[in-house]
Structure formats: structure tokens, C-alpha cells
Tab-separated table of C-alpha atoms and ligand atoms in Angstrom:
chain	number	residue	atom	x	y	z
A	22	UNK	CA	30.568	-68.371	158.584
A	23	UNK	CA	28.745	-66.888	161.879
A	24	UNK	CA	26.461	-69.392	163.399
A	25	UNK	CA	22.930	-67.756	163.031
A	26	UNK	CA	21.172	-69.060	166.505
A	27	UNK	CA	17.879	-68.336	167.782
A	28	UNK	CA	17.930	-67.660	171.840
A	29	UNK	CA	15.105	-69.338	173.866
A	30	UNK	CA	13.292	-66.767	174.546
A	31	UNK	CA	12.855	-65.604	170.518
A	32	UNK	CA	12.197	-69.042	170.487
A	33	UNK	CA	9.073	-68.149	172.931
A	34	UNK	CA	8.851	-64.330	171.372
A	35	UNK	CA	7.991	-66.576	168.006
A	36	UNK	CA	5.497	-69.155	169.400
A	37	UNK	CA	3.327	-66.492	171.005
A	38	UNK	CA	3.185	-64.808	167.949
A	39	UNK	CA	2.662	-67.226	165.778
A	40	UNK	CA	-0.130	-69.398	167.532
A	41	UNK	CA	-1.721	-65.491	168.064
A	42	UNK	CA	-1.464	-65.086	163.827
A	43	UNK	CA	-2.979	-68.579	163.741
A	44	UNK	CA	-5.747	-68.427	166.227
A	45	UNK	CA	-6.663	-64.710	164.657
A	46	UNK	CA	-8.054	-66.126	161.595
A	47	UNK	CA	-10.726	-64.740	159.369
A	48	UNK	CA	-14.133	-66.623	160.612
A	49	UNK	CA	-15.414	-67.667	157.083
A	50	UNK	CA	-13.075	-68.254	154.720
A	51	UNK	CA	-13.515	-65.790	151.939
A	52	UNK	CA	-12.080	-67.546	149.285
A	53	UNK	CA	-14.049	-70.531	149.795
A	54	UNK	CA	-17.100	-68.434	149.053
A	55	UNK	CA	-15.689	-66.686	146.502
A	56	UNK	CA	-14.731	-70.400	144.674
A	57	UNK	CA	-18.807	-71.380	144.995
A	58	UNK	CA	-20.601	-68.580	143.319
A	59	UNK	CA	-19.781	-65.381	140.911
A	60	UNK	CA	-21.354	-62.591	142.796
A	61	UNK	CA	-22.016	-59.029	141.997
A	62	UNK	CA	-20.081	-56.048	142.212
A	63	UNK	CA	-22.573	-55.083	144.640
A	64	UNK	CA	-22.190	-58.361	146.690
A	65	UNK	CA	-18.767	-58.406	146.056
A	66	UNK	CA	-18.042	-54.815	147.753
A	67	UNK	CA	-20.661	-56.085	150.602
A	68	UNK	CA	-18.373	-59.194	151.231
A	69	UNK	CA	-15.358	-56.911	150.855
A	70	UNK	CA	-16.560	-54.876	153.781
A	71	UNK	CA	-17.779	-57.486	155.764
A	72	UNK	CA	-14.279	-59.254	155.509
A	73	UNK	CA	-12.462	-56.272	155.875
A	74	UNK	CA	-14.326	-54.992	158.954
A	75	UNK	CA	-14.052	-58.749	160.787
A	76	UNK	CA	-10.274	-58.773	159.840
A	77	UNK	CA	-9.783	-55.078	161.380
A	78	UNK	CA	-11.217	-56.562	164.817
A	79	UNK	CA	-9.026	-59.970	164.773
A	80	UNK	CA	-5.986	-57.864	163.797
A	81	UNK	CA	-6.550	-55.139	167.249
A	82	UNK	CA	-7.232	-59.043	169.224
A	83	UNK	CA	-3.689	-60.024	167.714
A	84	UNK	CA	-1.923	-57.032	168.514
A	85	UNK	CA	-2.669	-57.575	172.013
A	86	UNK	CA	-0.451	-60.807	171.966
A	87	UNK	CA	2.868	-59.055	170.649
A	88	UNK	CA	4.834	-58.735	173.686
A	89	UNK	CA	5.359	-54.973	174.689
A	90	UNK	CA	2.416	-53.957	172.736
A	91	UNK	CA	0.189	-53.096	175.646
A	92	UNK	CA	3.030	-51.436	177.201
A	93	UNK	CA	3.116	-48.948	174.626
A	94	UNK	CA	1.562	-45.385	175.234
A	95	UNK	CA	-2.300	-45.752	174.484
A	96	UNK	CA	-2.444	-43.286	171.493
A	97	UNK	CA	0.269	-44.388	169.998
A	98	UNK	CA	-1.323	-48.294	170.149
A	99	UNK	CA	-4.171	-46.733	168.549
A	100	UNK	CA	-1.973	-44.597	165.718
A	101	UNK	CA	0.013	-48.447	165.122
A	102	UNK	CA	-3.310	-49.901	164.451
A	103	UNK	CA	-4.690	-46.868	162.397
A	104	UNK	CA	-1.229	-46.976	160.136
A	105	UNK	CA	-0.965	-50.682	159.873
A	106	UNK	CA	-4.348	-51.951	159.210
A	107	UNK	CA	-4.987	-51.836	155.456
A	108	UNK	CA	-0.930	-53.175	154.878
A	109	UNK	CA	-2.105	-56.151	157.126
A	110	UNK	CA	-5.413	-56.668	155.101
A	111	UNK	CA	-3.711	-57.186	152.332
A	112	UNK	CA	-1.038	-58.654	153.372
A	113	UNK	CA	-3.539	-61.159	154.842
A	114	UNK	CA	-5.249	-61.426	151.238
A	115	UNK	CA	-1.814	-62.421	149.574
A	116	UNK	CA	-1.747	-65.242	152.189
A	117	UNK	CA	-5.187	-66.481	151.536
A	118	UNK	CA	-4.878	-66.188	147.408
A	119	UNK	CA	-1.071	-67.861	147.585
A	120	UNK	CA	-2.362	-70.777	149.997
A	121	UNK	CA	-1.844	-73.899	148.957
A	122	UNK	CA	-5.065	-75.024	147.012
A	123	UNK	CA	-6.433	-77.949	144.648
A	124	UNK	CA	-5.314	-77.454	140.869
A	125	UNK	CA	-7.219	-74.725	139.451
A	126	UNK	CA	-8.575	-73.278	142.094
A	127	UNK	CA	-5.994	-70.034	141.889
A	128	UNK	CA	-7.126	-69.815	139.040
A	129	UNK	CA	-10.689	-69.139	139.835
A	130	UNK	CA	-9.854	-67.547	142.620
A	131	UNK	CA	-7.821	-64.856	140.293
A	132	UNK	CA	-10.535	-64.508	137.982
A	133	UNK	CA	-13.567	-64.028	140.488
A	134	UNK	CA	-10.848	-61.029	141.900
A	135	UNK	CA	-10.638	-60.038	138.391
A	136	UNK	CA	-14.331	-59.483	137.962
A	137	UNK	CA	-15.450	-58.740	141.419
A	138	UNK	CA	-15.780	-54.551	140.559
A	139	UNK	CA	-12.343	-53.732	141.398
A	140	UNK	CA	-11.344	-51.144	138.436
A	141	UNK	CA	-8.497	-52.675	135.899
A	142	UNK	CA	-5.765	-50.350	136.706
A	143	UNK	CA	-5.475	-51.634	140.079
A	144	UNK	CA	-5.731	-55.341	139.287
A	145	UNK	CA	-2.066	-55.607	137.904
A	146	UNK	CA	-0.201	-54.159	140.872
A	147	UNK	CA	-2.386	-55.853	143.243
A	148	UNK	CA	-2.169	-59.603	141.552
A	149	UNK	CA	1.688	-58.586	140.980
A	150	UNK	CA	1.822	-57.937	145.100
A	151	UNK	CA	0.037	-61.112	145.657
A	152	UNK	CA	2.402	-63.406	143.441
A	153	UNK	CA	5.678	-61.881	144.771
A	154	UNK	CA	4.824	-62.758	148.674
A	155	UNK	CA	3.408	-66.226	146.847
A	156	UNK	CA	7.127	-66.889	145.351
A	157	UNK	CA	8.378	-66.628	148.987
A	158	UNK	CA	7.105	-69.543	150.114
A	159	UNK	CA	6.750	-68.186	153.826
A	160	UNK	CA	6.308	-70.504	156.754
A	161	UNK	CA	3.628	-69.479	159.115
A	162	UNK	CA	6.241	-67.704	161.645
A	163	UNK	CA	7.389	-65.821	158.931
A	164	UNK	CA	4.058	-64.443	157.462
A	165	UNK	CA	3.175	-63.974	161.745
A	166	UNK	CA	6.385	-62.345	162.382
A	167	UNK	CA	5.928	-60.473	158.790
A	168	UNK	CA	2.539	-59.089	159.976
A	169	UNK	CA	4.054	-57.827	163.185
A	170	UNK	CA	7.140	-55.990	161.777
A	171	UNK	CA	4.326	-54.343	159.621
A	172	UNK	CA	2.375	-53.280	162.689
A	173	UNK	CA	5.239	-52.000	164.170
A	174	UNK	CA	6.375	-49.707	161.677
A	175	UNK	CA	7.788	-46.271	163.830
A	176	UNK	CA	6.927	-43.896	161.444
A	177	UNK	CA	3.100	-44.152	161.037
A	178	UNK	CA	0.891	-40.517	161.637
A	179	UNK	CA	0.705	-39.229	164.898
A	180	UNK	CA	3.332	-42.013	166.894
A	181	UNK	CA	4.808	-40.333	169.355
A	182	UNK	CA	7.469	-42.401	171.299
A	183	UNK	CA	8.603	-43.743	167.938
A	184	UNK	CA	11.842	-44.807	169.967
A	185	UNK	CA	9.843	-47.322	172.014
A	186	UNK	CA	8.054	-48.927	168.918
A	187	UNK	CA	11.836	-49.149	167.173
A	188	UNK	CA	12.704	-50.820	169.996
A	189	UNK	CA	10.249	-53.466	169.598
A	190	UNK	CA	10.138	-53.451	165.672
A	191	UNK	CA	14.340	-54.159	165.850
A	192	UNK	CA	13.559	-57.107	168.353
A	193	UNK	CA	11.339	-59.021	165.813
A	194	UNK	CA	13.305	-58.402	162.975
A	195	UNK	CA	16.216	-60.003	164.542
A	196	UNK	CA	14.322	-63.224	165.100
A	197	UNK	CA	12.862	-62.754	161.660
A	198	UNK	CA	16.247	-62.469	160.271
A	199	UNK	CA	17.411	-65.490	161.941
A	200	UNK	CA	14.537	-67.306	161.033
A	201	UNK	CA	14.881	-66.735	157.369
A	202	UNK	CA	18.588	-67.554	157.463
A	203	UNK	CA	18.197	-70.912	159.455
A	204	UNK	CA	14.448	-71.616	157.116
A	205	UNK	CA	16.194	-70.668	153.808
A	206	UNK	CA	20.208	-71.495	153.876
A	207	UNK	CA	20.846	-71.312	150.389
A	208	UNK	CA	19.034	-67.578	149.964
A	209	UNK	CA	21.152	-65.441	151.737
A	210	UNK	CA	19.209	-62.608	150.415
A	211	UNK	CA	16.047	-64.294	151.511
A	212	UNK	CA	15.192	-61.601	154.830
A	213	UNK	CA	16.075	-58.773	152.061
A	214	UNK	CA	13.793	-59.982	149.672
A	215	UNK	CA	10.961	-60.580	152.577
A	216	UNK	CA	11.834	-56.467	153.503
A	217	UNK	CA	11.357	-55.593	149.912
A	218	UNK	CA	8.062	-56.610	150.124
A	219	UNK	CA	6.859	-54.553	152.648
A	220	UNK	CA	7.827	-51.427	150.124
A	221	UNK	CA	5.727	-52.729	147.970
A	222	UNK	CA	2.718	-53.680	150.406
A	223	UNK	CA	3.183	-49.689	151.365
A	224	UNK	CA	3.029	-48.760	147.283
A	225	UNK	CA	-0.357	-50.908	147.040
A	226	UNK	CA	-1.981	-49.992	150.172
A	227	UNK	CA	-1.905	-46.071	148.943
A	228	UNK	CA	-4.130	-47.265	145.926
A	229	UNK	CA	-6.650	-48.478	148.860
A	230	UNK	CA	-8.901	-45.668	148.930
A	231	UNK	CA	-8.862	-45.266	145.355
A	232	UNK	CA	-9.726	-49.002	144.710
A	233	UNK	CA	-12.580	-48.745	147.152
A	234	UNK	CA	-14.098	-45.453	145.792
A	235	UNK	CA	-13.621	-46.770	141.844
A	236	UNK	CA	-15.438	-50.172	142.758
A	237	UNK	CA	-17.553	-50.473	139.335
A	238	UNK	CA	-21.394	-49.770	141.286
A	239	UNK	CA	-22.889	-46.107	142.971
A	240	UNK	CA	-23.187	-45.700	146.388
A	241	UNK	CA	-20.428	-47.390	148.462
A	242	UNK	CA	-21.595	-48.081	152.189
A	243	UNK	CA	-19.074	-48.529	154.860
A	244	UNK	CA	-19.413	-49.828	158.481
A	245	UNK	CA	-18.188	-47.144	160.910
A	246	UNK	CA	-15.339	-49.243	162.055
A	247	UNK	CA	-14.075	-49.038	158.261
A	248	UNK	CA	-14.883	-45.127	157.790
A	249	UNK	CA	-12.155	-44.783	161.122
A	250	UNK	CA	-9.750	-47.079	159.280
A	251	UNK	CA	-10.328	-46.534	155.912
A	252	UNK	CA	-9.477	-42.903	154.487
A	253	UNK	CA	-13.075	-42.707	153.009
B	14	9N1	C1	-9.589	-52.716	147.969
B	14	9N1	O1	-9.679	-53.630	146.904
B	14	9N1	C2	-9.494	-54.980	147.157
B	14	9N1	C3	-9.654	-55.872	146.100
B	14	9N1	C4	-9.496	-57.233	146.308
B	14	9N1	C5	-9.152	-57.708	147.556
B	14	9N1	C6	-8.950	-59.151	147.782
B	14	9N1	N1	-7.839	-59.803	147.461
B	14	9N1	C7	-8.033	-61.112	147.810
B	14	9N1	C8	-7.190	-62.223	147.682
B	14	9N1	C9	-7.643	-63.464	148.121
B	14	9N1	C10	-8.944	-63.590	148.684
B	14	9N1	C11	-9.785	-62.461	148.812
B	14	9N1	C12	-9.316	-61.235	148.376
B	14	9N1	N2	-9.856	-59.982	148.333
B	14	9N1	C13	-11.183	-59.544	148.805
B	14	9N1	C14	-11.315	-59.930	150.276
B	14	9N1	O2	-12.332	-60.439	150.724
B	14	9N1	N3	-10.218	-59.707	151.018
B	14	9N1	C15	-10.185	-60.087	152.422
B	14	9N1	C16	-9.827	-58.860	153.244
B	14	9N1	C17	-9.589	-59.237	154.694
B	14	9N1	C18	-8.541	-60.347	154.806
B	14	9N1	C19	-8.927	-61.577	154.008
B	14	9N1	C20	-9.165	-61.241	152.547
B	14	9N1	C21	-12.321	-60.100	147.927
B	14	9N1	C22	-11.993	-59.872	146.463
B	14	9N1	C23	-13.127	-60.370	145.551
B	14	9N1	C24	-14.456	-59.707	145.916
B	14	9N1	C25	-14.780	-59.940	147.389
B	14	9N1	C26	-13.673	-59.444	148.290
B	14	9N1	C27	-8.983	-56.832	148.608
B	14	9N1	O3	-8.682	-57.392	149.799
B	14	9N1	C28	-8.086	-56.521	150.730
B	14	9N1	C29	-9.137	-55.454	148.428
């Protein structure tokens, strides 16, 4: 049986990341409004935006911590961020809806998501997403080290030296997949399972601009920074 060790400096590689992930947090906590009060579809799509947009701006602050990043070629920095941003939002809301919370709160969570506009053919893959990363139980380097394999994902639109974003991608999956062996022994098919979820992340995340446009309400506003992210 190999001996699955992680080196010192993934050992450093994962700190920086992970204290980034951490200290990139969304300001207010959108689920703790969304357990006080039932709100609109109107406010609902308003507080979508708003989260959305401050999430876009702490995910371009946390890409600036993930070593090599900033050497990449300027575009292509840009074209990561473009490509990875609505994967990370909601890979960012399965976190906050499969966080640990008092008894029953999921639940209302889940049904204020239900109701907030969103149209019902959407609800089922996204809740379905949401549960599967929830079943994986990830520590906090994981769902850092998750976010960051997303980023780095070679074949976004318009990369250019994919080579040099491979390059980085390969060296955080191999402390990934060293974490998840040494984190969850008896799952050898733990890091496979994590992988498989990105597929799926990719399968939601083309629904986004269909989800955003079939909000139940007229007239859908976006902040600029959203119009250049968001396909709308
Ligand atoms: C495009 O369609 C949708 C639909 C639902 C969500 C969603 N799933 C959630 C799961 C847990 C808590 C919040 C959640 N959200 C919205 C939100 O605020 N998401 C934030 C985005 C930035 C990162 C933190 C979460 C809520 C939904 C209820 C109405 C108000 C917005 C969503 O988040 C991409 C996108």
C-alpha cells in the first residue's frame, strides 16, 4: 500500500489557500437573512444580485492568493475568472446551504430557495447539486482547494497558454488527492467522487442564464460587473 504523504511545501501550497478561501467570505451572510424574513421575488433577485456581484469581487481578491496565479499571462487571468465565476458561485452556495446549521433550519433554508422566483425546472438539479457536495462532508481545505481546481480549469474561452494553467491545475490536484486519501482512508474513491462533482457543477452552471432570465417577475436589472460575468 503506497504511503500517500503530503511534502512541506503542499503543506504551505494548502494553508495559503485555505486561510485565502476563509478570509474571502461573503460579508453578510445570505442565509441568515434569508432564515429571518420571506421576501419577494423581486427582493429575492435584488439580494441574488447583490450577493452574486460581492462574491464575484471576493472570488478575483482570492485568486490573487493561489500561487502562480499572478504569474499567469494577464488575459488569460481575466478569461480564468470570466470561465470560473458562476461554477464558484455556486459552488459557494452548496457550501453555505450544506453548512452545518440548528435542526430545521435546512429546511427553511430549502424552502425560502424554493419560493424565492427561481422557475421549478431548475430547482431539482440545483437542490440535487447542493445535496451531493453536502454528502461529501468536505473539510475546509478541500472545498478551498475544490474552488481552486475549478478556477483553474485549462479549457475555459479564450485561454491561451492553457499549458501553463495545466501546470498549475495538476499541482493542486495532487495535494487535493492526497488530502482526500489521508482525510478519508476508508473511501478510496473519495477524490473521484469530489471530481465528479465538478461535471456536475459545469451541467448546472449552463442553466445559469436561463435561471436568471426565467426568475418569476419583469424586468431583471443587473449591476455591470454581473452583465461582464453573467451571459445576460
Ligand atoms: C441563478 O439562480 C440561483 C438560485 C438560487 C441560488 C442560491 N442557492 C443558495 C444556497 C444557499 C444560500 C443562498 C443561495 N442562493 C441565492 C444566493 O444568495 N446565493 C449566493 C450567491 C453568492 C455566494 C453565496 C450564495 C439566494 C437564493 C434565494 C433567493 C436569494 C438568493 C443561486 O445562488 C447562486 C442562484
Amino acid at each position: 500500500k503506497e504511503k500517500v504523504e503530503i511534502t512541506k511545501e503542499q503543506q504551505a501550497l494548502m494553508k495559503i489557500i485555505t486561510d485565502a478561501y476563509n478570509r474571502h467570505q461573503i460579508p453578510q451572510d445570505v442565509a441568515k437573512k434569508l432564515l429571518q424574513d420571506q421576501y419577494s421575488a423581486e427582493e429575492n433577485f435584488l439580494l441574488l444580485t447583490e450577493m452574486a456581484t460581492s462574491q464575484v469581487q471576493v472570488l478575483v481578491e482570492f485568486t490573487k492568493n493561489i500561487p502562480g496565479f499572478l504569474s499567469l499571462d494577464r488575459e488569460d487571468q481575466i478569461a480564468l475568472l470570466k470561465g470560473s465565476a458562476v461554477e464558484a458561485m455556486f459552488l459557494r452556495s452548496a457550501q453555505v446551504f450544506s453548512r452545518k446549521m440548528p435542526s430545521g433550519h435546512t429546511e427553511v433554508l430549502e424552502e425560502r430557495i424554493r419560493k424565492s422566483g427561481i422557475s421549478e425546472e431548475f430547482i431539482t438539479p440545483m437542490f440535487n447539486f447542493y445535496k451531493s457536495i453536502g454528502e461529501l462532508h468536505m473539510v475546509q481545505e478541500e472545498q478551498a482547494l475544490l474552488t481552486t481546481v475549478t478556477i483553474l480549469t485549462p479549457d475555459r474561452p479564450y485561454v491561451k497558454d492553457q499549458q501553463a494553467v495545466e501546470r498549475l491545475q495538476e499541482t493542486m490536484l495532487d495535494v487535493l488527492r492526497k488530502l482526500c486519501v489521508l482525510q478519508h482512508p476508508q473511501e478510496p474513491q473519495y477524490f473521484a467522487r469530489l471530481l465528479g462533482r465538478l461535471t456536475e457543477l459545469r451541467t448546472l452552471s449552463h442553466y445559469h442564464t436561463e435561471m436568471l432570465v426565467s426568475w418569476r417577475m419583469n424586468d431583471h436589472k443587473f449591476t455591470p460587473l454581473l452583465c461582464e460575468i453573467w451571459d445576460v
